[in-house]
Tab-separated table of C-alpha atoms in Angstrom:
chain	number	residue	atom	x	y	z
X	1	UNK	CA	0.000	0.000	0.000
X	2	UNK	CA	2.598	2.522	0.762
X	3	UNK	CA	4.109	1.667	-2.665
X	4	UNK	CA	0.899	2.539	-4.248
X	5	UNK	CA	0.529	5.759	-2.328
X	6	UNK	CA	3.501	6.842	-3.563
X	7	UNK	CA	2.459	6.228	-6.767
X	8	UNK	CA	-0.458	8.059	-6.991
X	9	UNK	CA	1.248	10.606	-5.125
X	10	UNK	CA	3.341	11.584	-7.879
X	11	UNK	CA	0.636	11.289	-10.258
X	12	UNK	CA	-1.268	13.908	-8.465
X	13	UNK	CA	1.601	16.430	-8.975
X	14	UNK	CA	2.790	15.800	-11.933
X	15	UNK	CA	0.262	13.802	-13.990
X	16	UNK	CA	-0.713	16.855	-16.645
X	17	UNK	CA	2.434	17.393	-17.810
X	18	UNK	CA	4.183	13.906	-18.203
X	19	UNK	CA	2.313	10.739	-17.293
X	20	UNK	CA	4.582	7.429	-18.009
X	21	UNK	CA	2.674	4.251	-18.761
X	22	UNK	CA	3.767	3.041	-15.093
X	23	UNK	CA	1.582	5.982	-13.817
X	24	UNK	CA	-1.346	5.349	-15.644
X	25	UNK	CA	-1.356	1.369	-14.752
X	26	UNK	CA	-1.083	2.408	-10.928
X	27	UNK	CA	-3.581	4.896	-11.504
X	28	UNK	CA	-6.080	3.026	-12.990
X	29	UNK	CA	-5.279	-0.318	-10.848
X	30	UNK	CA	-6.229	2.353	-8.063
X	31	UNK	CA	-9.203	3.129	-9.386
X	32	UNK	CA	-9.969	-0.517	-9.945
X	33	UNK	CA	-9.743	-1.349	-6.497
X	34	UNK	CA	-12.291	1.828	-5.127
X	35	UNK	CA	-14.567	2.349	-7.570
X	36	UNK	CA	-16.258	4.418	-5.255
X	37	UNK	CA	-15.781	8.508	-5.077
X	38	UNK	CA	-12.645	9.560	-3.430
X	39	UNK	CA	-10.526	12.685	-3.685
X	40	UNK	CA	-7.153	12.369	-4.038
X	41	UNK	CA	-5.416	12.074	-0.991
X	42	UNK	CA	-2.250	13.745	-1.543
X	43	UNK	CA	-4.061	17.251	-1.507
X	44	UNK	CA	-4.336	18.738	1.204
X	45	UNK	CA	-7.884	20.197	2.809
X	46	UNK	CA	-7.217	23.400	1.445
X	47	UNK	CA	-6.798	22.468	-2.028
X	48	UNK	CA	-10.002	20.256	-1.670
X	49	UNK	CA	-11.940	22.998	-0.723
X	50	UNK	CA	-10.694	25.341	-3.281
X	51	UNK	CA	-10.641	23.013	-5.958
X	52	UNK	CA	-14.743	22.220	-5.087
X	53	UNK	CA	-15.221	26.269	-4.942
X	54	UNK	CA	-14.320	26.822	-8.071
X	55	UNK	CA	-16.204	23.763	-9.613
X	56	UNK	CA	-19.530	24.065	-7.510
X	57	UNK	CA	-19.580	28.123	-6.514
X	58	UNK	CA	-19.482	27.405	-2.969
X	59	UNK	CA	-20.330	29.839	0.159
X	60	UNK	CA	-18.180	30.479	3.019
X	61	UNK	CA	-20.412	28.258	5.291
X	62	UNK	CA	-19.729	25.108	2.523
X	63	UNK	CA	-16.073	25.914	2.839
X	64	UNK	CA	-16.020	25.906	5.639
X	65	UNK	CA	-17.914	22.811	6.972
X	66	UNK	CA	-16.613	20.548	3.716
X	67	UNK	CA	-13.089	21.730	5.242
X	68	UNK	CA	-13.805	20.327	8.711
X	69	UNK	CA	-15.208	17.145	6.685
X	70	UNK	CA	-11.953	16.590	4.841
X	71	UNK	CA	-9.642	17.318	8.411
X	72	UNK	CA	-11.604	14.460	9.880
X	73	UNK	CA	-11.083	12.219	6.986
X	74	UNK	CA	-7.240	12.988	6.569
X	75	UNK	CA	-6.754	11.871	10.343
X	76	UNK	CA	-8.745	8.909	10.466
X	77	UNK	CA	-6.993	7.611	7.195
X	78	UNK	CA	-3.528	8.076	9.355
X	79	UNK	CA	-5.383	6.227	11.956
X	80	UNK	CA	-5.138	3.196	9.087
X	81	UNK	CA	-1.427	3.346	9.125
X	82	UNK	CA	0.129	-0.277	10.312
X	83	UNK	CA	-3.072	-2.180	9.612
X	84	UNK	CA	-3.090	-5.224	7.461
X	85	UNK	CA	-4.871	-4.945	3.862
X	86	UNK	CA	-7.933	-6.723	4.483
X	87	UNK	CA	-8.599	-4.135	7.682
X	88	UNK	CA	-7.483	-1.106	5.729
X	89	UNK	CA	-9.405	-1.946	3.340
X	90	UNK	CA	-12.740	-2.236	5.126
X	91	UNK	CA	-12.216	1.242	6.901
X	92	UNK	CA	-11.566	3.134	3.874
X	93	UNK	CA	-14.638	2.001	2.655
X	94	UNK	CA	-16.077	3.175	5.756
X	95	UNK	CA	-14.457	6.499	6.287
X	96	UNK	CA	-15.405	6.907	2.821
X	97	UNK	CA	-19.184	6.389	2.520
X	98	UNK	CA	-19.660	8.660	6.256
X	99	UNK	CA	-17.656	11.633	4.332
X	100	UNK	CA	-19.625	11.134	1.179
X	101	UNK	CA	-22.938	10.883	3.457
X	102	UNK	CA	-21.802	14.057	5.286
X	103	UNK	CA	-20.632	16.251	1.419
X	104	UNK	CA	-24.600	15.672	0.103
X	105	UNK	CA	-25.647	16.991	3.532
X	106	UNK	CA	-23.081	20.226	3.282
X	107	UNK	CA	-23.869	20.848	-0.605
X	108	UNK	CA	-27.171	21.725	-2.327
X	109	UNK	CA	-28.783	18.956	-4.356
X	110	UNK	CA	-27.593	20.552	-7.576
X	111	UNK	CA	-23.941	20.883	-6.421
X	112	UNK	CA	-24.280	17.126	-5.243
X	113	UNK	CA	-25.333	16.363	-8.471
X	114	UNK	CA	-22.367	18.060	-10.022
X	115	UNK	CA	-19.609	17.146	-7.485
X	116	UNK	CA	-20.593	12.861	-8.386
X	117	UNK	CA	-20.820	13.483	-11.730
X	118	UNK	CA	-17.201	15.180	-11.619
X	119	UNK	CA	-15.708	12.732	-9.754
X	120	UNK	CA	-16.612	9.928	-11.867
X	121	UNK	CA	-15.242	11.813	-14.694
X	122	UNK	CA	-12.014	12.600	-13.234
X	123	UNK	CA	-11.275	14.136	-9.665
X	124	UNK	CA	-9.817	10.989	-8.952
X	125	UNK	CA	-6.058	11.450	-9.258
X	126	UNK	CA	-6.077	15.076	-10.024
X	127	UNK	CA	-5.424	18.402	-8.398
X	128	UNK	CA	-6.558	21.862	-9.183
X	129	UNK	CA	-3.026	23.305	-10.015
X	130	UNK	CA	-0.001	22.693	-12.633
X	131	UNK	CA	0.328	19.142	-12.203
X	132	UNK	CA	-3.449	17.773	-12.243
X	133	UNK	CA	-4.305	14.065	-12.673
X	134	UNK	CA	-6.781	12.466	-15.395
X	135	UNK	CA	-8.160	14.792	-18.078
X	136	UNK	CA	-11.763	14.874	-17.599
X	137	UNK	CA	-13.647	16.708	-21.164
X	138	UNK	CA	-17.070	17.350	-21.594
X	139	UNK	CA	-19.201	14.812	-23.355
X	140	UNK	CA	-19.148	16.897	-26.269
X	141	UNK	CA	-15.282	17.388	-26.233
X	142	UNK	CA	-15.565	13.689	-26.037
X	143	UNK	CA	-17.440	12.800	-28.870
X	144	UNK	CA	-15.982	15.682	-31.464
X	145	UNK	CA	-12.496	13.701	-30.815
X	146	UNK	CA	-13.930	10.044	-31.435
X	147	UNK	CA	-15.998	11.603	-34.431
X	148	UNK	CA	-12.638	13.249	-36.200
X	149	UNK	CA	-10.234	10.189	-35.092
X	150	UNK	CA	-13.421	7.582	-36.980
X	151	UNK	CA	-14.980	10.272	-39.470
X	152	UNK	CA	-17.933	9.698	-38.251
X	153	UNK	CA	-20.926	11.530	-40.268
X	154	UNK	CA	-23.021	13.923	-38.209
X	155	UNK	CA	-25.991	10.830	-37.954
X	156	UNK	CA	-23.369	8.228	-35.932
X	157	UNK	CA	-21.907	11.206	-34.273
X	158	UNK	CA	-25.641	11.749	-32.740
X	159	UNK	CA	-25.849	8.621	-31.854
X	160	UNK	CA	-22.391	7.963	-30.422
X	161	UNK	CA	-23.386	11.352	-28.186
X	162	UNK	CA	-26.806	9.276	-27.216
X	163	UNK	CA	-24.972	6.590	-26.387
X	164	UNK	CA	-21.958	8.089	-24.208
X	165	UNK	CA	-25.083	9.808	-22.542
X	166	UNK	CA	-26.395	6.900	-21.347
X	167	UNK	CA	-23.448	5.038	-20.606
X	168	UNK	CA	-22.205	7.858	-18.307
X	169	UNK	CA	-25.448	8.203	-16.450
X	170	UNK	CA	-25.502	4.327	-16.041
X	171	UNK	CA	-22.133	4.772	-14.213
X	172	UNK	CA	-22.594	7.338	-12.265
X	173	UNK	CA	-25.722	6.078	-10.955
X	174	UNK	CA	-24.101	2.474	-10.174
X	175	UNK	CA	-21.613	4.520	-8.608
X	176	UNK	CA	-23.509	5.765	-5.819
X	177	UNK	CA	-25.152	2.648	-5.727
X	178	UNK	CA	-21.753	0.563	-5.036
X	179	UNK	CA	-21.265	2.478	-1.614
X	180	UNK	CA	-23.414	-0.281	-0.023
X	181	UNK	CA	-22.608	-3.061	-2.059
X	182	UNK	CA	-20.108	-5.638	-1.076
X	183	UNK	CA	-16.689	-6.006	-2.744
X	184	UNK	CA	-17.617	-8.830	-5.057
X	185	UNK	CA	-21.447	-7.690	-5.549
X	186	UNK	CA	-19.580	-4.292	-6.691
X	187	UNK	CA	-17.308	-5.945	-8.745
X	188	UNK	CA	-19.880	-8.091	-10.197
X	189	UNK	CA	-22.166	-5.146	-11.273
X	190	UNK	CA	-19.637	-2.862	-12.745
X	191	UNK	CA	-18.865	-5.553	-15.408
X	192	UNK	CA	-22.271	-6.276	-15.832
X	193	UNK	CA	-22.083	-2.255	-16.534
X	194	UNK	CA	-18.807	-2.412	-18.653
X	195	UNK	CA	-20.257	-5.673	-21.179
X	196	UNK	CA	-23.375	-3.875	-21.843
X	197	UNK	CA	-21.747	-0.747	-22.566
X	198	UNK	CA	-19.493	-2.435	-25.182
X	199	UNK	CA	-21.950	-4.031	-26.634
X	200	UNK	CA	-24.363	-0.814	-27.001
X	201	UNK	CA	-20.999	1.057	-28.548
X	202	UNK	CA	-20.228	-1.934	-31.069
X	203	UNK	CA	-24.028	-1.510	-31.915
X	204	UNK	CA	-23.977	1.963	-32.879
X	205	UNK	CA	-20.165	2.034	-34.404
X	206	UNK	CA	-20.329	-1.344	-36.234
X	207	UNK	CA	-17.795	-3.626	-36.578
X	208	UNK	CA	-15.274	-2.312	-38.872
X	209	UNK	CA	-15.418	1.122	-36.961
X	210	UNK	CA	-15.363	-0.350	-33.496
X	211	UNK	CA	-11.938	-2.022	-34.474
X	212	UNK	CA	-10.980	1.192	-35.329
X	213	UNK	CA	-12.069	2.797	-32.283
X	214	UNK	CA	-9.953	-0.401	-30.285
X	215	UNK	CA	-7.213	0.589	-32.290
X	216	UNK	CA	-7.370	4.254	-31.914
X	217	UNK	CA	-7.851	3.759	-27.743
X	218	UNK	CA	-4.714	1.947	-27.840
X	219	UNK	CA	-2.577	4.348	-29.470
X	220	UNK	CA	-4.415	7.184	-26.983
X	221	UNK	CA	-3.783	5.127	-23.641
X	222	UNK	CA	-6.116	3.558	-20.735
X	223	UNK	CA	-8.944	5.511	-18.891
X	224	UNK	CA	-11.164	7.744	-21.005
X	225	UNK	CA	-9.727	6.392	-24.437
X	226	UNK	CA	-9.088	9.428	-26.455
X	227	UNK	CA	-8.924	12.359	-24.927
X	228	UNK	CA	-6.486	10.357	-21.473
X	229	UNK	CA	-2.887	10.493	-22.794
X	230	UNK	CA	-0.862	12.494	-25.248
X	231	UNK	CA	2.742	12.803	-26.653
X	232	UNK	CA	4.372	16.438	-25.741
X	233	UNK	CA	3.565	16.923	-29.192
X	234	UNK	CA	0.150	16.432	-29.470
X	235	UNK	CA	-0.378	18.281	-26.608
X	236	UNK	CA	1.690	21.230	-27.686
X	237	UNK	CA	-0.194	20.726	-30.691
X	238	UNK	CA	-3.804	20.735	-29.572
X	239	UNK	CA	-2.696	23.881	-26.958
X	240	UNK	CA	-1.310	25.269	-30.615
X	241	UNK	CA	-4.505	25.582	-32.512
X	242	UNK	CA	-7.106	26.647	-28.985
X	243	UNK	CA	-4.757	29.569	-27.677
X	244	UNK	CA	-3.208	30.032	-31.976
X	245	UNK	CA	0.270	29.938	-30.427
X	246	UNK	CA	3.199	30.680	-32.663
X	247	UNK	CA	5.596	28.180	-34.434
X	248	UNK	CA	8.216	29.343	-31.689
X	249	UNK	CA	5.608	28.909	-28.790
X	250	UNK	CA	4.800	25.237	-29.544
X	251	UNK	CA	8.284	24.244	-30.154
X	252	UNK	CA	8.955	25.607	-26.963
X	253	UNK	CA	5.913	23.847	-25.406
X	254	UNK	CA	6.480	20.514	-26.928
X	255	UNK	CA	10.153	20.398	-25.369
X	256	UNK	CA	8.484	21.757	-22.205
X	257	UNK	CA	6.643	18.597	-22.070
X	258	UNK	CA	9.411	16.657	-23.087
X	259	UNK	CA	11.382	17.922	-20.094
X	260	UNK	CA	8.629	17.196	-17.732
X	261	UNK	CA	8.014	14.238	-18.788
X	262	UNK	CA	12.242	13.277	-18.008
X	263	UNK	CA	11.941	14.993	-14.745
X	264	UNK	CA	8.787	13.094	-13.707
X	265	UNK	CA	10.518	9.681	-14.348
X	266	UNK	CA	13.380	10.999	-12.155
X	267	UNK	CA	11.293	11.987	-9.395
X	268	UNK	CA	9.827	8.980	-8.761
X	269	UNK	CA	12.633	7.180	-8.438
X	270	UNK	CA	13.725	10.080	-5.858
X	271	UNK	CA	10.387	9.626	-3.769
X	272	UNK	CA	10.518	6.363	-3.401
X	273	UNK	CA	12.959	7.144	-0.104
X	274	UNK	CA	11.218	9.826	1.265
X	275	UNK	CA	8.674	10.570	4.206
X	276	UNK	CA	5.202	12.275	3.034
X	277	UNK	CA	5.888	15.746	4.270
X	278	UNK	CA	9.301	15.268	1.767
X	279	UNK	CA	7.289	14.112	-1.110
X	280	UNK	CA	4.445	16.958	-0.640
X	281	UNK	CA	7.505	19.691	-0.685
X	282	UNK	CA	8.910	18.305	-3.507
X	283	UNK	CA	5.675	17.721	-5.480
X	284	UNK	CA	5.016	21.167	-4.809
X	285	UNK	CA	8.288	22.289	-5.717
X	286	UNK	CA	7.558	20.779	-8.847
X	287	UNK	CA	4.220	22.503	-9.826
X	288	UNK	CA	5.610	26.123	-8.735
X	289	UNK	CA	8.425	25.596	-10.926
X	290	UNK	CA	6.250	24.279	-14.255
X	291	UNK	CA	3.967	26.939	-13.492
X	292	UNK	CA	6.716	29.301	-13.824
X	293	UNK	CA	8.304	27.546	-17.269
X	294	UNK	CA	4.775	27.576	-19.010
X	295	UNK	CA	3.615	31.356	-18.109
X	296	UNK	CA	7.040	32.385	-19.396
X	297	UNK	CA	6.276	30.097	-22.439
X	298	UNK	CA	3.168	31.583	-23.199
X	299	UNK	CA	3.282	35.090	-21.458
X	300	UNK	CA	0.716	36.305	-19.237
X	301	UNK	CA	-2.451	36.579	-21.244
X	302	UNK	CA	-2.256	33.296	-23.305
X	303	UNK	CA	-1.366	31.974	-19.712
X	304	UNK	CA	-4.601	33.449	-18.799
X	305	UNK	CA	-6.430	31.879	-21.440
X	306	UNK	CA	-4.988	28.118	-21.125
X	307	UNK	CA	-6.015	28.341	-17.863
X	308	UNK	CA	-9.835	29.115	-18.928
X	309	UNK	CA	-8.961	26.348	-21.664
X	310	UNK	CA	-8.225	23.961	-18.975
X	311	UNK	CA	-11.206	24.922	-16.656
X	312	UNK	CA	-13.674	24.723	-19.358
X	313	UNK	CA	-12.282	20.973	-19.687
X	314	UNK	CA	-13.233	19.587	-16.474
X	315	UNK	CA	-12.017	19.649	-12.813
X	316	UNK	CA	-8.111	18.546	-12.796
X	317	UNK	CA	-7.598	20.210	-16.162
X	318	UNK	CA	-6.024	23.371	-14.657
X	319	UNK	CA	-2.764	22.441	-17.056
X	320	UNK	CA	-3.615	19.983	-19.611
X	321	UNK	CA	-4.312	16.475	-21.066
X	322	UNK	CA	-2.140	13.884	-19.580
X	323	UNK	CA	0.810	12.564	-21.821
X	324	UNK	CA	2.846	9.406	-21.953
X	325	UNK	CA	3.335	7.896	-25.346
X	326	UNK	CA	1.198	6.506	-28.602
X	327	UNK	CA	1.866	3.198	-26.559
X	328	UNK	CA	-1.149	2.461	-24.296
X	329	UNK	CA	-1.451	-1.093	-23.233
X	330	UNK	CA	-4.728	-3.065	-23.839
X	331	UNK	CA	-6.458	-5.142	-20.822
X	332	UNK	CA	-6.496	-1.946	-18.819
X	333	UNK	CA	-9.256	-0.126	-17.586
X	334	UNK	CA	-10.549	1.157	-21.438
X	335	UNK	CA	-6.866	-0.135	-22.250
X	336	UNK	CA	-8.214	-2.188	-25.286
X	337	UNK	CA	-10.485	0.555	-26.347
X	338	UNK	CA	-13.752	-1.474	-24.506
X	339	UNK	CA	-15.600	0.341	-21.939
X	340	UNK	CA	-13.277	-0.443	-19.044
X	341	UNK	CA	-11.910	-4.213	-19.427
X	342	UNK	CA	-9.518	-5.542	-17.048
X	343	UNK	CA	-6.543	-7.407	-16.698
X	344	UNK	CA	-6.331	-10.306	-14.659
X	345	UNK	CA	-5.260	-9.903	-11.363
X	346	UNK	CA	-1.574	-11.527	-10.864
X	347	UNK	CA	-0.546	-13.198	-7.213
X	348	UNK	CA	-2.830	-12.135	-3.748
X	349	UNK	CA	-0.319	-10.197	-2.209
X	350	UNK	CA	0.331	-6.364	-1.694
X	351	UNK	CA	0.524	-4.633	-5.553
């Protein structure tokens, strides 16, 4: 477990600006193991707060309680520390459903509404500054990118928008379901979920194009198939043509990337051997210091804007799509390009 903490630790900083395949295996084996809603944990209650404020409009009274509500959660998960899996495991759950009971009591029904629907789509592993976890783009963002990558005509791109509809109301409401479920009556539904969703998106692509769309998932990475993972230069790229940077500005951006990307694979070797109030300083070393590199990159006002870019993307999108390589494995969690298969699970010891 502490491996895995560490993991997603590093993620959490540094995920946006270069995810490695290792990362996105650890973070979606993460998400594998609690499908139910959690905020990442190496943020601290400030950040929470803050990153829910700017999502969900909150008042000073909602601050303040969901603050006090995140407090009590960080030390009873420190509480966990030196208990075997199987234990852990159980109180998570626990600690987890009470602070999810006590959120829909602190937020309007509305903001509730919003707050699950944005954590299925991708608080999970992200933070609100430079460094966020999964990308998490609107539905329509979602389907103009499967529609360009398959040229689909406007009637399957209606469709494929129906569809994605569905299927992401399905999980969200099985979601929120799950909390009382047991581990295998959990695991049992969401592939229920995950084969009728594949079959429902071979229906409407057809065979040839659902290939395609396997294909094309691959080549993206795991999690939310085309829009998860990019190459420095198809991020600089995409960036590029929203903010119309300049030849100059998205070679600089692309080796931006590239550096992060090299720096991220050093630093987690480096945390590996220190203590949590090491790691924090260091991952937010790390995001003061890209922040820096990409505001002088862009200059203040395009800075301005690729923030509002970012925003208008989701929550954890404050700086980007996350990269790692045209080299995404299959069997992960949408690895294959199917809605969410799974590899199988190797040994029964700690991962």
């Amino acid at each position: 477990m502490k491996k895995i903490s560490l993991i997603i630790a590093v993620i959490t900083a540094c995920g946006a600006f270069a995810v490695t395949d290792l990362q996105a295996q650890q973070a979606n084996r993460q998400q594998r193991r609690a499908p139910q809603m959690v905020m990442p944990s190496a943020m601290s209650s400030e950040q929470r707060v803050k990153m829910l404020t700017d999502s969900l409009k909150l008042t000073e009274e909602q601050q303040t309680k969901l603050k006090a509500v995140f407090d009590e959660q960080a030390a009873a998960m420190r509480e966990l520390n030196g208990k075997d899996r199987t234990e852990r495991a159980e109180a998570m759950q626990k600690i987890r459903t009470e602070q999810d009971a006590k959120i829909k009591e602190i937020l309007t029904e509305d903001q509730y509404k919003t707050y699950t629907t944005n954590m299925t789509r991708g608080f999970r592993g992200g933070q609100g500054g430079p460094g966020q976890g999964p990308q998490a783009m609107t539905l329509d963002q979602r389907v103009d990118r499967i529609a360009r990558a398959l040229e689909l005509n406007d009637d399957m791109k209606a469709k494929l928008k129906t569809c994605l509809e569905e299927n992401e109301k399905a999980t969200t409401e099985l979601r929120q379901k799950s909390q009382s479920m047991s581990q295998t009556e959990r695991r049992e539904a969401m592939q229920k979920l995950r084969t009728e969703q594949e079959a429902k998106l071979k229906e409407v692509l057809g065979e040839d194009l659902y290939k395609k769309y396997q294909e094309q998932s691959r080549n993206f990475g795991p999690g939310n198939n085309f829009q998860q993972r990019m190459t420095p230069a198809q991020q600089a790229e995409d960036i590029a043509k929203k903010l119309e940077l300049t030849d100059d500005q998205k070679t600089k951006l692309t080796a931006f990337y590239e550096e992060q990307q090299k720096s991220m694979q050093e630093m987690f070797t480096k945390m590996q051997g220190l203590t949590n109030d090491e790691r924090r300083e260091a991952m937010q070393k790390n995001r003061t210091e890209s922040e820096a590199k990409l505001k002088e990159i862009l200059g203040e006002d395009l800075y301005k804007k690729y923030q509002e870019e970012m925003r208008s993307r989701g929550p954890g999108m404050m700086n980007g799509p996350r990269m790692g390589g045209n080299n995404g494995r299959p069997g992960q969690r949408g690895g294959n390009g199917n809605p969410g298969n799974r590899p199988q699970r190797r040994g029964g010891g700690n991962q």
